[in-house]
Coordinates of C-alpha atoms in Angstrom, one line a residue:
M1 CA 86.8 85.2 115.7
K2 CA 90.5 85.3 116.8
I3 CA 93.3 87.7 115.5
G4 CA 96.8 86.5 114.8
L5 CA 99.2 89.1 115.9
F6 CA 102.8 88.7 114.6
Y7 CA 105.6 90.7 115.4
G8 CA 109.4 90.8 115.7
S9 CA 111.3 92.6 118.3
D10 CA 115.0 92.9 119.2
T11 CA 115.1 95.6 122.0
G12 CA 111.6 94.1 123.5
K13 CA 109.4 97.1 122.7
T14 CA 107.4 96.0 120.1
K15 CA 106.7 92.7 122.1
E16 CA 105.8 94.7 125.2
V17 CA 103.1 96.8 122.9
A18 CA 101.9 93.1 121.4
E19 CA 101.5 92.0 125.2
K20 CA 99.8 95.5 125.9
I21 CA 97.3 94.7 122.8
A22 CA 96.5 91.5 124.4
D23 CA 95.5 92.6 127.7
L24 CA 93.1 95.2 126.2
V25 CA 91.5 93.4 123.7
G26 CA 91.7 89.8 126.1
T27 CA 94.0 87.1 125.4
E28 CA 90.9 85.1 124.3
N29 CA 90.4 87.2 121.3
I30 CA 94.0 87.1 120.2
D31 CA 97.1 84.6 119.4
I32 CA 100.4 86.3 119.9
Y33 CA 103.4 85.1 117.5
N34 CA 107.1 85.9 117.5
W35 CA 108.6 85.8 113.9
A36 CA 111.7 84.7 115.5
D37 CA 110.3 81.3 115.9
T38 CA 107.0 81.2 113.9
N39 CA 106.4 79.5 110.3
P40 CA 105.1 82.5 107.9
Q41 CA 102.5 79.9 106.8
K42 CA 100.8 80.3 110.3
I43 CA 99.2 83.4 109.2
L44 CA 97.0 81.5 106.6
D45 CA 95.1 80.4 109.5
Y46 CA 93.8 83.9 110.3
E47 CA 91.3 86.3 108.5
Y48 CA 92.3 89.3 110.8
L49 CA 96.0 90.0 111.5
I50 CA 98.0 92.4 113.3
F51 CA 101.6 92.9 112.6
G52 CA 104.2 94.7 114.8
A53 CA 107.7 96.0 113.4
P54 CA 109.9 98.5 114.2
T55 CA 111.9 100.3 111.6
W56 CA 115.8 100.0 112.4
Y57 CA 118.6 102.4 111.4
D58 CA 118.1 104.0 107.9
G59 CA 114.6 102.4 107.4
E60 CA 115.6 98.9 107.7
L61 CA 113.4 95.9 108.7
Q62 CA 113.8 94.3 112.1
A63 CA 116.0 91.2 111.4
D64 CA 113.0 88.2 112.0
W65 CA 110.8 90.6 109.7
E66 CA 113.6 90.7 106.8
T67 CA 114.1 86.9 107.3
N68 CA 110.3 86.3 106.9
L69 CA 109.5 88.8 104.0
P70 CA 110.3 86.6 101.2
A71 CA 108.0 84.2 102.4
L72 CA 105.4 86.5 103.1
S73 CA 105.5 88.0 99.6
K74 CA 104.4 84.7 98.4
L75 CA 101.5 84.0 100.3
D76 CA 97.9 84.7 99.3
F77 CA 96.6 87.7 101.4
S78 CA 93.2 87.8 99.9
G79 CA 90.5 88.2 101.9
K80 CA 92.9 89.1 104.8
K81 CA 92.3 92.5 106.9
V82 CA 95.7 93.5 108.2
A83 CA 96.3 96.3 110.7
I84 CA 100.2 97.4 111.4
Y85 CA 101.9 99.1 114.4
G86 CA 105.2 100.3 114.0
L87 CA 107.9 101.7 116.1
G88 CA 110.3 104.4 115.3
D89 CA 112.4 107.3 116.2
Q90 CA 110.9 110.1 114.7
Y91 CA 113.8 112.7 115.6
G92 CA 116.8 110.7 115.0
Y93 CA 115.8 108.9 111.9
A94 CA 113.2 111.4 110.8
E95 CA 113.5 110.8 106.9
Y96 CA 113.1 106.8 107.5
Y97 CA 110.3 107.1 110.4
L98 CA 108.0 103.9 110.0
D99 CA 109.8 102.7 107.0
A100 CA 108.9 99.0 107.9
V101 CA 105.3 99.5 108.0
G102 CA 105.5 100.7 104.7
T103 CA 107.5 97.8 103.5
I104 CA 105.2 95.5 104.9
A105 CA 102.0 97.2 104.1
D106 CA 103.4 96.9 100.2
V107 CA 103.5 93.3 100.5
V108 CA 100.6 92.8 101.9
T109 CA 98.5 94.8 99.4
A110 CA 100.4 93.3 96.6
Q111 CA 99.4 90.1 97.5
G112 CA 95.9 91.0 97.8
G113 CA 95.2 92.0 101.5
E114 CA 93.6 94.9 102.9
I115 CA 95.5 97.4 105.2
L116 CA 93.3 98.7 108.0
G117 CA 94.0 101.0 110.8
L118 CA 95.4 104.1 108.7
W119 CA 96.8 106.8 111.7
S120 CA 96.9 110.4 111.3
T121 CA 100.5 111.9 110.9
E122 CA 99.2 114.8 113.2
G123 CA 101.7 115.3 116.3
Y124 CA 104.8 113.6 114.4
E125 CA 108.0 115.6 113.4
H126 CA 109.0 113.1 110.8
T127 CA 110.6 114.2 107.3
A128 CA 109.6 111.5 105.4
S129 CA 108.3 107.4 105.6
K130 CA 107.7 104.7 103.5
G131 CA 104.7 103.8 105.8
E132 CA 102.8 107.6 105.2
R133 CA 100.3 107.8 102.4
D134 CA 98.3 111.1 101.9
G135 CA 98.5 112.5 105.6
Y136 CA 98.2 108.9 107.2
F137 CA 100.6 106.1 108.2
L138 CA 99.6 103.1 107.1
G139 CA 99.0 101.8 110.7
L140 CA 99.7 103.1 114.2
A141 CA 103.0 105.0 114.8
L142 CA 104.5 104.4 117.9
D143 CA 107.8 106.6 119.1
E144 CA 108.9 105.0 122.4
D145 CA 112.2 106.9 122.5
N146 CA 110.7 110.2 122.3
Q147 CA 106.9 110.4 123.0
P148 CA 106.5 107.2 125.5
E149 CA 104.0 109.4 127.4
L150 CA 101.5 109.2 124.1
T151 CA 101.8 105.2 123.7
E152 CA 98.8 104.5 125.8
E153 CA 96.5 107.0 124.5
R154 CA 97.4 106.2 120.9
L155 CA 97.2 102.4 121.2
N156 CA 93.8 102.7 123.0
A157 CA 92.5 104.7 120.2
W158 CA 93.8 102.8 117.4
L159 CA 92.7 99.4 118.8
A160 CA 89.3 101.0 119.1
Q161 CA 89.3 102.1 115.4
V162 CA 90.8 98.7 114.0
W163 CA 88.2 96.6 116.0
Q164 CA 85.5 98.7 114.4
E165 CA 87.2 98.2 111.0
F166 CA 87.4 94.6 111.5
G167 CA 83.5 94.5 112.4
F168 CA 84.0 93.5 116.1
E169 CA 81.8 94.3 118.9
V170 CA 84.2 93.6 121.6
E171 CA 84.8 96.7 123.6
I172 CA 88.6 97.7 124.0
E173 CA 89.3 98.2 127.8
A174 CA 91.0 101.4 128.5

C-alpha cells in the first residue's frame, strides 16, 4: 500500500525531509507531492498520508498550505491515517513552535481523519504550540535552525513508529 506524502516548502528544508523519508522507506512505497503544484483532491487516492509543513513567523502556515487549507477542510478524511512532520524554530519563535502541525491536525480530525505519529515534547525548549497536546506534539518536531544534528535520529525513530501505527511490515532503513 503506497503512502501519499504532501508537503509545502519555501526554503527547501521541508522538501529535503520529504526526500529523506522517501529514501528511508523506499520510493516504491511512497508518492511525494509538493502543494505548490498539486490538487488537494489527490489526497483522496490514499488511505495513508504524511503531511510536511513548516511553521512561519508567528504561527503562520507556509504559503502553499495556507492556499490549500480551505479545500482540505471540505474533504472527507474518514478512514485516513495521517502522520505529520513539522519544522520550526523553537528558540526564535518559542510561543509558536509547530503551530502549523496543530492547524493541519485540527482540519484532519474535524473531517474524520486519524492523527498518528505523536511525538514527545522532551528535548525541546518551546513555550507554547498549537501542535502540542498533553506533552506530545501531533507529529514529528524538527528544528533545522537549532538542532539539525538531531534530525536524522528523530526522523528514523518517528518513521519506525509511524510504520508500526500504519500497520506496515516494511523495515525502515537506518
